[in-house]
Short mmCIF file of C-alpha atoms in Angstrom, two decimals:
data_model
loop_
_atom_site.label_atom_id
_atom_site.label_comp_id
_atom_site.label_asym_id
_atom_site.label_seq_id
_atom_site.Cartn_x
_atom_site.Cartn_y
_atom_site.Cartn_z
CA ASP G 1 115.92 95.98 121.26
CA THR G 2 117.15 99.73 120.87
CA GLY G 3 120.03 99.41 117.82
CA VAL G 4 123.59 100.18 118.44
CA SER G 5 123.65 103.22 120.94
CA GLN G 6 126.35 105.70 120.91
CA ASN G 7 127.46 108.51 123.40
CA PRO G 8 127.94 111.31 123.54
CA ARG G 9 126.66 112.62 120.26
CA HIS G 10 128.43 115.79 120.03
CA LYS G 11 131.32 116.54 121.67
CA ILE G 12 133.54 120.03 121.37
CA THR G 13 136.97 119.54 123.19
CA LYS G 14 140.28 121.77 123.23
CA ARG G 15 143.14 120.92 121.42
CA GLY G 16 145.39 118.65 123.89
CA GLN G 17 142.50 117.52 125.41
CA ASN G 18 141.55 113.53 125.97
CA VAL G 19 138.22 112.08 124.75
CA THR G 20 136.41 108.96 125.41
CA PHE G 21 133.50 107.95 123.40
CA ARG G 22 131.09 105.04 124.16
CA CYS G 23 129.47 102.31 121.96
CA ASP G 24 126.78 99.78 123.18
CA PRO G 25 126.28 97.15 120.28
CA ILE G 26 123.08 95.44 119.42
CA SER G 27 122.99 92.80 122.27
CA GLU G 28 123.50 89.54 120.79
CA HIS G 29 126.00 91.02 118.13
CA ASN G 30 129.62 89.74 119.04
CA ARG G 31 131.25 91.54 116.18
CA LEU G 32 131.81 95.25 116.74
CA TYR G 33 133.34 98.23 114.11
CA TRP G 34 134.62 101.81 114.77
CA TYR G 35 134.52 104.14 111.41
CA ARG G 36 135.46 107.70 111.14
CA GLN G 37 133.79 109.75 108.70
CA THR G 38 135.06 113.24 107.64
CA LEU G 39 132.70 115.80 105.99
CA GLY G 40 132.22 114.93 102.27
CA GLN G 41 133.61 111.46 102.59
CA GLY G 42 132.77 107.83 103.41
CA PRO G 43 133.39 106.40 106.38
CA GLU G 44 136.59 104.95 107.14
CA PHE G 45 137.50 101.72 108.79
CA LEU G 46 139.38 102.34 112.32
CA THR G 47 139.39 99.02 114.21
CA TYR G 48 137.41 95.59 115.00
CA PHE G 49 136.51 93.24 117.56
CA GLN G 50 135.20 89.69 117.58
CA ASN G 51 133.87 89.72 121.32
CA GLU G 52 136.67 91.45 123.47
CA ALA G 53 139.55 90.80 121.11
CA GLN G 54 140.59 93.31 118.97
CA LEU G 55 141.44 91.67 115.72
CA GLU G 56 142.00 94.33 113.14
CA LYS G 57 143.44 98.20 113.45
CA SER G 58 143.72 100.27 110.66
CA ARG G 59 147.02 102.50 110.06
CA LEU G 60 144.66 105.52 110.47
CA LEU G 61 144.49 104.41 114.17
CA SER G 62 147.58 106.50 115.76
CA ASP G 63 149.06 105.79 119.02
CA ARG G 64 146.98 108.60 120.61
CA PHE G 65 143.97 106.14 119.79
CA SER G 66 142.85 103.28 121.88
CA ALA G 67 139.65 101.21 121.77
CA GLU G 68 138.66 98.48 124.05
CA ARG G 69 135.87 96.02 124.63
CA PRO G 70 136.55 94.91 127.81
CA LYS G 71 133.33 91.96 128.35
CA GLY G 72 132.46 91.44 124.50
CA SER G 73 129.59 93.92 125.72
CA PHE G 74 130.06 97.79 124.93
CA SER G 75 133.18 99.47 123.63
CA THR G 76 135.28 102.61 124.17
CA LEU G 77 137.33 104.77 121.75
CA GLU G 78 139.79 107.19 123.58
CA ILE G 79 141.36 109.59 121.81
CA GLN G 80 144.60 111.38 123.71
CA ARG G 81 145.90 114.96 123.17
CA THR G 82 143.44 115.33 120.21
CA GLU G 83 144.31 117.67 117.13
CA GLN G 84 142.02 119.73 115.02
CA GLY G 85 142.83 116.90 112.22
CA ASP G 86 140.66 114.60 114.84
CA SER G 87 137.78 116.64 114.27
CA ALA G 88 135.28 113.98 112.60
CA MET G 89 132.13 112.27 113.00
CA TYR G 90 132.96 108.56 114.79
CA LEU G 91 130.47 105.86 113.99
CA CYS G 92 130.30 102.43 115.68
CA ALA G 93 128.37 99.42 113.74
CA SER G 94 127.86 96.03 115.08
CA SER G 95 127.11 92.62 113.53
CA ARG G 96 126.65 88.75 114.42
CA VAL G 97 128.62 85.98 113.02
CA THR G 98 126.99 84.52 110.06
CA GLY G 99 127.86 82.37 107.18
CA GLY G 100 129.01 84.74 104.84
CA TYR G 101 126.32 87.69 104.95
CA THR G 102 127.45 90.40 107.33
CA GLU G 103 124.70 93.21 108.24
CA ALA G 104 126.16 95.65 109.93
CA PHE G 105 123.75 98.08 112.11
CA PHE G 106 125.28 101.33 112.39
CA GLY G 107 124.56 103.91 115.44
CA GLN G 108 123.84 107.55 115.13
CA GLY G 109 127.53 108.49 115.92
CA THR G 110 129.59 110.80 118.00
CA ARG G 111 130.80 114.28 116.07
CA LEU G 112 133.87 115.28 117.82
CA THR G 113 134.63 119.15 116.97
CA VAL G 114 138.15 120.05 118.26
CA VAL G 115 139.10 123.63 118.87
CA GLY W 1 144.35 98.20 98.04
CA GLU W 2 140.70 98.75 97.79
CA ASP W 3 138.62 101.86 96.60
CA VAL W 4 135.42 102.27 95.55
CA GLU W 5 134.54 105.42 93.75
CA GLN W 6 131.30 107.47 93.20
CA SER W 7 129.72 110.25 91.52
CA LEU W 8 129.10 113.21 93.66
CA PHE W 9 125.99 114.40 92.81
CA LEU W 10 122.63 113.40 91.16
CA SER W 11 119.15 115.68 91.05
CA VAL W 12 115.74 114.29 89.67
CA ARG W 13 112.32 115.00 89.82
CA GLU W 14 109.80 113.32 91.97
CA GLY W 15 108.32 110.22 90.27
CA ASP W 16 111.53 110.05 87.90
CA SER W 17 114.00 107.05 88.25
CA SER W 18 117.16 107.48 89.75
CA VAL W 19 120.55 105.70 89.07
CA ILE W 20 123.33 106.20 91.22
CA ASN W 21 126.64 104.56 89.97
CA CYS W 22 130.03 102.90 91.76
CA THR W 23 132.97 101.26 90.46
CA TYR W 24 135.53 99.16 92.97
CA THR W 25 138.91 97.71 92.29
CA ASP W 26 138.85 94.62 94.77
CA SER W 27 138.03 91.57 92.69
CA SER W 28 137.76 89.33 95.74
CA SER W 29 134.24 91.31 97.15
CA THR W 30 131.97 88.83 98.04
CA TYR W 31 129.31 90.88 99.17
CA LEU W 32 128.77 94.72 98.01
CA TYR W 33 126.17 97.16 99.80
CA TRP W 34 124.24 100.21 99.66
CA TYR W 35 123.35 102.28 102.72
CA LYS W 36 121.67 105.51 102.99
CA GLN W 37 122.76 108.47 105.06
CA GLU W 38 120.32 110.98 106.48
CA PRO W 39 120.97 114.24 108.12
CA GLY W 40 121.93 113.67 111.57
CA ALA W 41 121.42 110.10 111.46
CA GLY W 42 123.11 106.74 111.01
CA LEU W 43 123.77 104.69 108.34
CA GLN W 44 120.76 102.29 107.08
CA LEU W 45 121.48 99.31 105.11
CA LEU W 46 119.37 99.70 102.08
CA THR W 47 120.29 96.63 100.04
CA TYR W 48 123.37 94.26 99.48
CA ILE W 49 124.16 91.73 96.74
CA PHE W 50 126.21 89.10 96.32
CA SER W 51 129.01 88.71 94.08
CA ASN W 52 127.50 85.89 91.85
CA MET W 53 124.58 87.52 91.04
CA ASP W 54 124.00 90.39 88.10
CA MET W 55 121.18 91.78 89.65
CA LYS W 56 118.80 92.06 92.90
CA GLN W 57 115.46 93.44 93.08
CA ASP W 58 113.86 94.92 96.31
CA GLN W 59 110.81 97.19 96.05
CA ARG W 60 111.52 100.13 94.67
CA LEU W 61 115.29 99.38 94.57
CA THR W 62 117.15 97.09 91.40
CA VAL W 63 120.64 96.18 92.13
CA LEU W 64 123.01 95.58 89.09
CA LEU W 65 126.53 94.40 89.28
CA ASN W 66 129.05 93.94 86.59
CA LYS W 67 131.71 91.76 88.05
CA LYS W 68 133.78 91.97 84.61
CA ASP W 69 133.69 95.91 84.97
CA LYS W 70 133.65 96.00 88.79
CA HIS W 71 130.49 98.37 88.36
CA LEU W 72 127.47 98.31 90.71
CA SER W 73 124.28 100.60 90.36
CA LEU W 74 121.65 101.13 92.17
CA ARG W 75 118.46 102.16 90.70
CA ILE W 76 115.67 104.22 92.75
CA ALA W 77 112.18 103.80 90.98
CA ASP W 78 109.35 106.54 91.77
CA THR W 79 111.88 108.73 93.26
CA GLN W 80 110.04 110.78 96.27
CA THR W 81 111.41 113.51 98.13
CA GLY W 82 112.22 111.22 101.12
CA ASP W 83 114.55 109.58 99.12
CA SER W 84 116.64 112.69 99.06
CA ALA W 85 119.80 111.54 100.99
CA ILE W 86 123.61 110.33 100.75
CA TYR W 87 123.96 106.86 99.29
CA PHE W 88 127.04 105.28 99.86
CA CYS W 89 128.39 101.99 98.03
CA ALA W 90 130.58 99.67 99.94
CA GLU W 91 132.49 96.51 99.54
CA THR W 92 133.76 94.10 102.22
CA GLY W 93 136.66 92.76 99.72
CA GLY W 94 138.26 89.53 100.70
CA THR W 95 137.43 89.69 104.29
CA SER W 96 135.42 87.28 106.19
CA TYR W 97 134.26 89.76 109.06
CA GLY W 98 132.53 92.75 107.53
CA LYS W 99 135.08 95.47 107.80
CA LEU W 100 133.47 97.80 104.78
CA THR W 101 135.37 99.92 102.62
CA PHE W 102 132.82 102.70 101.58
CA GLY W 103 132.72 105.11 98.30
CA GLN W 104 132.47 108.81 98.82
CA GLY W 105 128.73 109.09 98.62
CA THR W 106 126.29 110.45 95.95
CA ILE W 107 124.33 113.04 97.50
CA LEU W 108 120.57 112.55 95.46
CA THR W 109 118.46 115.43 95.64
CA VAL W 110 114.98 115.12 94.29
CA HIS W 111 113.12 118.16 93.18
CA PRO W 112 109.04 118.59 93.54
#
């Protein structure tokens, strides 16, 4: 098991372009989360999947953002018509359903720069 | 709403103890966590504490929880230069599915 994998690690795009990021969680983990981290801040929750169902979306996730987890395995996060304010580190995490305690394992993130 | 606050910077000498503090507002938090982030790396879970505990010790790490004051601290004994990183406090609030609310992080610098 290689942990949570995110691709690409870095992405530079021009304003107005669409970008898509991929997250491969730990294989037996049925929960998957996306977070966004800007410089000098802690990660902020964006959205959460249990298996293939998207169960919560933050109000930070504008209409330009869409996330999918089609077969309950990998997930994609797409940003349409990127803006400079979208520049951030996008982190994916996964965890397994347990009785109470949740240990979320994070990937190394995708750093997006919108120019 | 949920809010987690931390002091931004801490500088210590190698071998000293470090204490990183955190306050949170959500009284329904059941678990509270400490994560470490090194440059270019993802977040690494260091330790966690259940809300009905006052203290948890794990090797060089000691977590203290004052639930009445909603105050959490992480003490690192015998701090090493390799401990230099950003430390995040996080809580799950009343959610049962592990959604985390993070503080803005404390940058720990360890001087030789």
